[in-house]
Amino acid sequence: MTPPPARRRRTGANGAAPVHNLPRRGAVRRAQAITTYGVGSLIAVDHESFIVSGLDEAEQSWSRDESPRIHERRLARLLDVDYFRLPPASDDTSRDGLRVRRFPLMHSCPECNDLQRHRDFNPPAGRSVCGTCEVDLVPSRFVVACEAGHLGEFPYWQWVHRSKDRGASTAAQCGGRLKLRTSGRTASLRSILVSCTCGQAPEVSMEGSFRRNALKDLGLKCRGSRPWLGASAPAQECGLLLRTLQRGSSAVWQSVLKSALSIPPWSDGRADPLAEHWDTLREYDEREHVEIYLRGVFKGRCPVPLDEVMALLDAEREEDPDSEATPTFDHRYRALRNKEYERLRSGNDESEHSRDEQFVCETPLGDQSVLDPLGVTGPMLVKKLREVRALKAFTRLKDAESTIDSKEMPLSERPLRWLPAMEVRGEGVFLRLDEDRLGTWEKAPAVAARVERMRTAHQRVLDQRADEPSLAVRSPATPRMVLLHTLAHVLIDEWSLEAGYPAASLRERLYAADDMAGVLVYTATSDSAGSLGGLVAQGEPELLNRTLRSAVHRAEWCSSDPLCMETEASGAGGTNLAACHACVMLPETSCEHNNVLLDRALIVGTPDDPRIGYFATMLDH
């Protein structure tokens, strides 16, 4: 990571890649650049704190060698971009890096207790120390943010100079200097004391600064500050309620990630040279018009045969949602999942394609009838897959899974035709539940009532996070969704024990809707360890049968039982039932839904009502 340049960058001889003479501040993995330390996030490096700069700077600083383009047409079309780019590698040989800016600017000196902007300490160039005391400066522990995604400095001055009625004082130009010290009596906010040398205001603690209306009582509202875009970026009109947060809180930044599997006809990479032309090509219905356009763009040397271009255009139009009205983003995202589900069901044999094919899905050779008593059908061995995960935006103070587009903060000030993304190559096992048995099970009154409790609690949480209940995201909780979700978790736990995969290296992908009832468990690593065949081998019917039976039996008991099984609600907001970290919860990298909407009772039943469990018939109660 490198701070932004203070002067114009130089280029090497003959227009070579630019030479960066900028100080480096630590290193992050490529995947972290979209999941943990993406645009707008805060990152602590040693005793310093920085905010990752926007894509406007990345477009100028990321070279094509270290940040190559990657293509996934279906996802690019969904996110309205032309292509994606890998974040630059962070190693000793890298010229690029994530551009960062110092934030927060307010620092304190533990020796003289001064609290002021970083530059006012007169630190030596390239160091973050007090120019007087020569000790390391401490970045402010506190920042403020609003639900629209803006971020700012904590208003220490107004906090100290507030009047007795909790309103902000007019003594903003008192001429004094702020001081910050800790009493050392406790680790609470009460022991963090802020004062001003002007003598017009008493020393106050930080206690109460995290109250929801603490800053509103001072007459402060969000000014639309966007420090990740630099001082030149104009503030946006906002006026929303400001909330105080700790600098390292997860609420300061949450990524909005969208992903797609590369499936035929897009999975062989042949269409990549046309990535920036598809929006124009879609406007032509006639073959001769497409041919004229391609001849003009490529000077008669189009890298893709015309017949393939027409086939790709037909395949793209098939993914258009069937709706007369303009489809929403969620509607189009579901259509993308529907197409993946169809392809996972139908397969894509390796023998019929070249080695460049990125999606190979085959039917196992064993007798699948052994799975019939379990209500499982259609297992498929996904021997090769490629997933592209793109950073669409980010949120603050709100769960990224429960926000609408208006509450998502874009990654750049001006619209760009690309987004940062990672590609994962691996393997997996896909299986479906028997539709007839599933339909009968999910209509049972006891099952519906149990899931309704979870759905109601989840919807309550979503409503509370929305400005208006009418704008809240609808809860996806249905009997089949909760069942598939919990089944995926117990399978990942079982395979982490039987196949030697760490649970964090496996990931679920759910296909739960009225016309879908499947789950894909696949390797979620970006290196070669994800495609060694170990997971695919687990999908053979005989072995899968033993794995499922073992996983279900293991889910029958939890070390927290009977409390876990008999609880009326668990998890944040009561969005889980029989689920805890001792039984079915997974690392956050493995779960699509942040470990909510889980209930192992839907798999094994309860002591009072075993029939609730989908797999209850195979258990001896």
JSON list of N, CA and C in Angstrom, two decimals, residues 430-464:
[
{"chain": "A", "resi": 430, "resn": "PHE", "atom": "N", "xyz": [-22.19, -30.73, -6.45]},
{"chain": "A", "resi": 430, "resn": "PHE", "atom": "CA", "xyz": [-23.54, -30.17, -6.53]},
{"chain": "A", "resi": 430, "resn": "PHE", "atom": "C", "xyz": [-24.54, -31.28, -6.28]},
{"chain": "A", "resi": 431, "resn": "LEU", "atom": "N", "xyz": [-25.56, -31.00, -5.47]},
{"chain": "A", "resi": 431, "resn": "LEU", "atom": "CA", "xyz": [-26.62, -31.98, -5.24]},
{"chain": "A", "resi": 431, "resn": "LEU", "atom": "C", "xyz": [-27.95, -31.26, -5.09]},
{"chain": "A", "resi": 432, "resn": "ARG", "atom": "N", "xyz": [-29.02, -32.01, -5.36]},
{"chain": "A", "resi": 432, "resn": "ARG", "atom": "CA", "xyz": [-30.36, -31.47, -5.27]},
{"chain": "A", "resi": 432, "resn": "ARG", "atom": "C", "xyz": [-31.20, -32.30, -4.31]},
{"chain": "A", "resi": 433, "resn": "LEU", "atom": "N", "xyz": [-32.28, -31.71, -3.82]},
{"chain": "A", "resi": 433, "resn": "LEU", "atom": "CA", "xyz": [-33.23, -32.44, -2.99]},
{"chain": "A", "resi": 433, "resn": "LEU", "atom": "C", "xyz": [-34.40, -32.88, -3.86]},
{"chain": "A", "resi": 434, "resn": "ASP", "atom": "N", "xyz": [-34.95, -34.05, -3.55]},
{"chain": "A", "resi": 434, "resn": "ASP", "atom": "CA", "xyz": [-36.07, -34.59, -4.30]},
{"chain": "A", "resi": 434, "resn": "ASP", "atom": "C", "xyz": [-37.27, -33.65, -4.18]},
{"chain": "A", "resi": 435, "resn": "GLU", "atom": "N", "xyz": [-37.78, -33.17, -5.33]},
{"chain": "A", "resi": 435, "resn": "GLU", "atom": "CA", "xyz": [-38.84, -32.16, -5.32]},
{"chain": "A", "resi": 435, "resn": "GLU", "atom": "C", "xyz": [-40.12, -32.68, -4.68]},
{"chain": "A", "resi": 436, "resn": "ASP", "atom": "N", "xyz": [-40.50, -33.92, -4.95]},
{"chain": "A", "resi": 436, "resn": "ASP", "atom": "CA", "xyz": [-41.74, -34.45, -4.38]},
{"chain": "A", "resi": 436, "resn": "ASP", "atom": "C", "xyz": [-41.66, -34.55, -2.87]},
{"chain": "A", "resi": 437, "resn": "ARG", "atom": "N", "xyz": [-40.58, -35.13, -2.39]},
{"chain": "A", "resi": 437, "resn": "ARG", "atom": "CA", "xyz": [-40.42, -35.26, -0.94]},
{"chain": "A", "resi": 437, "resn": "ARG", "atom": "C", "xyz": [-40.28, -33.90, -0.28]},
{"chain": "A", "resi": 438, "resn": "LEU", "atom": "N", "xyz": [-39.53, -33.01, -0.93]},
{"chain": "A", "resi": 438, "resn": "LEU", "atom": "CA", "xyz": [-39.34, -31.66, -0.38]},
{"chain": "A", "resi": 438, "resn": "LEU", "atom": "C", "xyz": [-40.67, -30.91, -0.33]},
{"chain": "A", "resi": 439, "resn": "GLY", "atom": "N", "xyz": [-41.48, -31.02, -1.40]},
{"chain": "A", "resi": 439, "resn": "GLY", "atom": "CA", "xyz": [-42.76, -30.33, -1.42]},
{"chain": "A", "resi": 439, "resn": "GLY", "atom": "C", "xyz": [-43.68, -30.78, -0.31]},
{"chain": "A", "resi": 440, "resn": "THR", "atom": "N", "xyz": [-43.70, -32.08, -0.04]},
{"chain": "A", "resi": 440, "resn": "THR", "atom": "CA", "xyz": [-44.53, -32.60, 1.05]},
{"chain": "A", "resi": 440, "resn": "THR", "atom": "C", "xyz": [-44.02, -32.12, 2.40]},
{"chain": "A", "resi": 441, "resn": "TRP", "atom": "N", "xyz": [-42.71, -32.16, 2.57]},
{"chain": "A", "resi": 441, "resn": "TRP", "atom": "CA", "xyz": [-42.10, -31.77, 3.86]},
{"chain": "A", "resi": 441, "resn": "TRP", "atom": "C", "xyz": [-42.34, -30.30, 4.18]},
{"chain": "A", "resi": 442, "resn": "GLU", "atom": "N", "xyz": [-42.12, -29.41, 3.20]},
{"chain": "A", "resi": 442, "resn": "GLU", "atom": "CA", "xyz": [-42.21, -27.98, 3.51]},
{"chain": "A", "resi": 442, "resn": "GLU", "atom": "C", "xyz": [-43.63, -27.49, 3.71]},
{"chain": "A", "resi": 443, "resn": "LYS", "atom": "N", "xyz": [-44.62, -28.31, 3.36]},
{"chain": "A", "resi": 443, "resn": "LYS", "atom": "CA", "xyz": [-46.02, -27.92, 3.60]},
{"chain": "A", "resi": 443, "resn": "LYS", "atom": "C", "xyz": [-46.52, -28.34, 4.97]},
{"chain": "A", "resi": 444, "resn": "ALA", "atom": "N", "xyz": [-45.71, -29.09, 5.71]},
{"chain": "A", "resi": 444, "resn": "ALA", "atom": "CA", "xyz": [-46.11, -29.52, 7.05]},
{"chain": "A", "resi": 444, "resn": "ALA", "atom": "C", "xyz": [-46.30, -28.30, 7.95]},
{"chain": "A", "resi": 445, "resn": "PRO", "atom": "N", "xyz": [-47.41, -28.21, 8.69]},
{"chain": "A", "resi": 445, "resn": "PRO", "atom": "CA", "xyz": [-47.67, -27.02, 9.53]},
{"chain": "A", "resi": 445, "resn": "PRO", "atom": "C", "xyz": [-46.55, -26.74, 10.53]},
{"chain": "A", "resi": 446, "resn": "ALA", "atom": "N", "xyz": [-45.98, -27.79, 11.13]},
{"chain": "A", "resi": 446, "resn": "ALA", "atom": "CA", "xyz": [-44.93, -27.57, 12.14]},
{"chain": "A", "resi": 446, "resn": "ALA", "atom": "C", "xyz": [-43.69, -26.97, 11.51]},
{"chain": "A", "resi": 447, "resn": "VAL", "atom": "N", "xyz": [-43.35, -27.43, 10.30]},
{"chain": "A", "resi": 447, "resn": "VAL", "atom": "CA", "xyz": [-42.18, -26.88, 9.60]},
{"chain": "A", "resi": 447, "resn": "VAL", "atom": "C", "xyz": [-42.43, -25.42, 9.24]},
{"chain": "A", "resi": 448, "resn": "ALA", "atom": "N", "xyz": [-43.59, -25.14, 8.65]},
{"chain": "A", "resi": 448, "resn": "ALA", "atom": "CA", "xyz": [-43.91, -23.77, 8.25]},
{"chain": "A", "resi": 448, "resn": "ALA", "atom": "C", "xyz": [-43.92, -22.83, 9.44]},
{"chain": "A", "resi": 449, "resn": "ALA", "atom": "N", "xyz": [-44.46, -23.28, 10.58]},
{"chain": "A", "resi": 449, "resn": "ALA", "atom": "CA", "xyz": [-44.53, -22.43, 11.76]},
{"chain": "A", "resi": 449, "resn": "ALA", "atom": "C", "xyz": [-43.14, -22.13, 12.30]},
{"chain": "A", "resi": 450, "resn": "ARG", "atom": "N", "xyz": [-42.26, -23.12, 12.28]},
{"chain": "A", "resi": 450, "resn": "ARG", "atom": "CA", "xyz": [-40.90, -22.92, 12.80]},
{"chain": "A", "resi": 450, "resn": "ARG", "atom": "C", "xyz": [-40.13, -21.92, 11.94]},
{"chain": "A", "resi": 451, "resn": "VAL", "atom": "N", "xyz": [-40.24, -22.07, 10.63]},
{"chain": "A", "resi": 451, "resn": "VAL", "atom": "CA", "xyz": [-39.54, -21.15, 9.73]},
{"chain": "A", "resi": 451, "resn": "VAL", "atom": "C", "xyz": [-40.15, -19.76, 9.79]},
{"chain": "A", "resi": 452, "resn": "GLU", "atom": "N", "xyz": [-41.46, -19.67, 10.01]},
{"chain": "A", "resi": 452, "resn": "GLU", "atom": "CA", "xyz": [-42.10, -18.35, 10.10]},
{"chain": "A", "resi": 452, "resn": "GLU", "atom": "C", "xyz": [-41.56, -17.56, 11.27]},
{"chain": "A", "resi": 453, "resn": "ARG", "atom": "N", "xyz": [-41.24, -18.22, 12.36]},
{"chain": "A", "resi": 453, "resn": "ARG", "atom": "CA", "xyz": [-40.63, -17.52, 13.50]},
{"chain": "A", "resi": 453, "resn": "ARG", "atom": "C", "xyz": [-39.30, -16.90, 13.10]},
{"chain": "A", "resi": 454, "resn": "MET", "atom": "N", "xyz": [-38.52, -17.64, 12.35]},
{"chain": "A", "resi": 454, "resn": "MET", "atom": "CA", "xyz": [-37.23, -17.12, 11.90]},
{"chain": "A", "resi": 454, "resn": "MET", "atom": "C", "xyz": [-37.42, -15.98, 10.90]},
{"chain": "A", "resi": 455, "resn": "ARG", "atom": "N", "xyz": [-38.36, -16.17, 9.98]},
{"chain": "A", "resi": 455, "resn": "ARG", "atom": "CA", "xyz": [-38.59, -15.14, 8.96]},
{"chain": "A", "resi": 455, "resn": "ARG", "atom": "C", "xyz": [-39.06, -13.84, 9.60]},
{"chain": "A", "resi": 456, "resn": "THR", "atom": "N", "xyz": [-39.96, -13.95, 10.57]},
{"chain": "A", "resi": 456, "resn": "THR", "atom": "CA", "xyz": [-40.47, -12.76, 11.25]},
{"chain": "A", "resi": 456, "resn": "THR", "atom": "C", "xyz": [-39.35, -12.01, 11.97]},
{"chain": "A", "resi": 457, "resn": "ALA", "atom": "N", "xyz": [-38.50, -12.76, 12.68]},
{"chain": "A", "resi": 457, "resn": "ALA", "atom": "CA", "xyz": [-37.39, -12.13, 13.39]},
{"chain": "A", "resi": 457, "resn": "ALA", "atom": "C", "xyz": [-36.41, -11.48, 12.42]},
{"chain": "A", "resi": 458, "resn": "HIS", "atom": "N", "xyz": [-36.11, -12.18, 11.31]},
{"chain": "A", "resi": 458, "resn": "HIS", "atom": "CA", "xyz": [-35.19, -11.63, 10.32]},
{"chain": "A", "resi": 458, "resn": "HIS", "atom": "C", "xyz": [-35.77, -10.39, 9.66]},
{"chain": "A", "resi": 459, "resn": "GLN", "atom": "N", "xyz": [-37.07, -10.42, 9.34]},
{"chain": "A", "resi": 459, "resn": "GLN", "atom": "CA", "xyz": [-37.70, -9.26, 8.72]},
{"chain": "A", "resi": 459, "resn": "GLN", "atom": "C", "xyz": [-37.71, -8.08, 9.67]},
{"chain": "A", "resi": 460, "resn": "ARG", "atom": "N", "xyz": [-37.88, -8.34, 10.96]},
{"chain": "A", "resi": 460, "resn": "ARG", "atom": "CA", "xyz": [-37.85, -7.26, 11.94]},
{"chain": "A", "resi": 460, "resn": "ARG", "atom": "C", "xyz": [-36.49, -6.57, 11.94]},
{"chain": "A", "resi": 461, "resn": "VAL", "atom": "N", "xyz": [-35.43, -7.39, 11.86]},
{"chain": "A", "resi": 461, "resn": "VAL", "atom": "CA", "xyz": [-34.08, -6.82, 11.81]},
{"chain": "A", "resi": 461, "resn": "VAL", "atom": "C", "xyz": [-33.90, -5.98, 10.54]},
{"chain": "A", "resi": 462, "resn": "LEU", "atom": "N", "xyz": [-34.37, -6.50, 9.40]},
{"chain": "A", "resi": 462, "resn": "LEU", "atom": "CA", "xyz": [-34.24, -5.77, 8.15]},
{"chain": "A", "resi": 462, "resn": "LEU", "atom": "C", "xyz": [-35.03, -4.47, 8.17]},
{"chain": "A", "resi": 463, "resn": "ASP", "atom": "N", "xyz": [-36.22, -4.50, 8.77]},
{"chain": "A", "resi": 463, "resn": "ASP", "atom": "CA", "xyz": [-37.04, -3.29, 8.87]},
{"chain": "A", "resi": 463, "resn": "ASP", "atom": "C", "xyz": [-36.36, -2.24, 9.73]},
{"chain": "A", "resi": 464, "resn": "GLN", "atom": "N", "xyz": [-35.73, -2.67, 10.82]},
{"chain": "A", "resi": 464, "resn": "GLN", "atom": "CA", "xyz": [-35.05, -1.73, 11.70]},
{"chain": "A", "resi": 464, "resn": "GLN", "atom": "C", "xyz": [-33.87, -1.06, 11.03]}
]
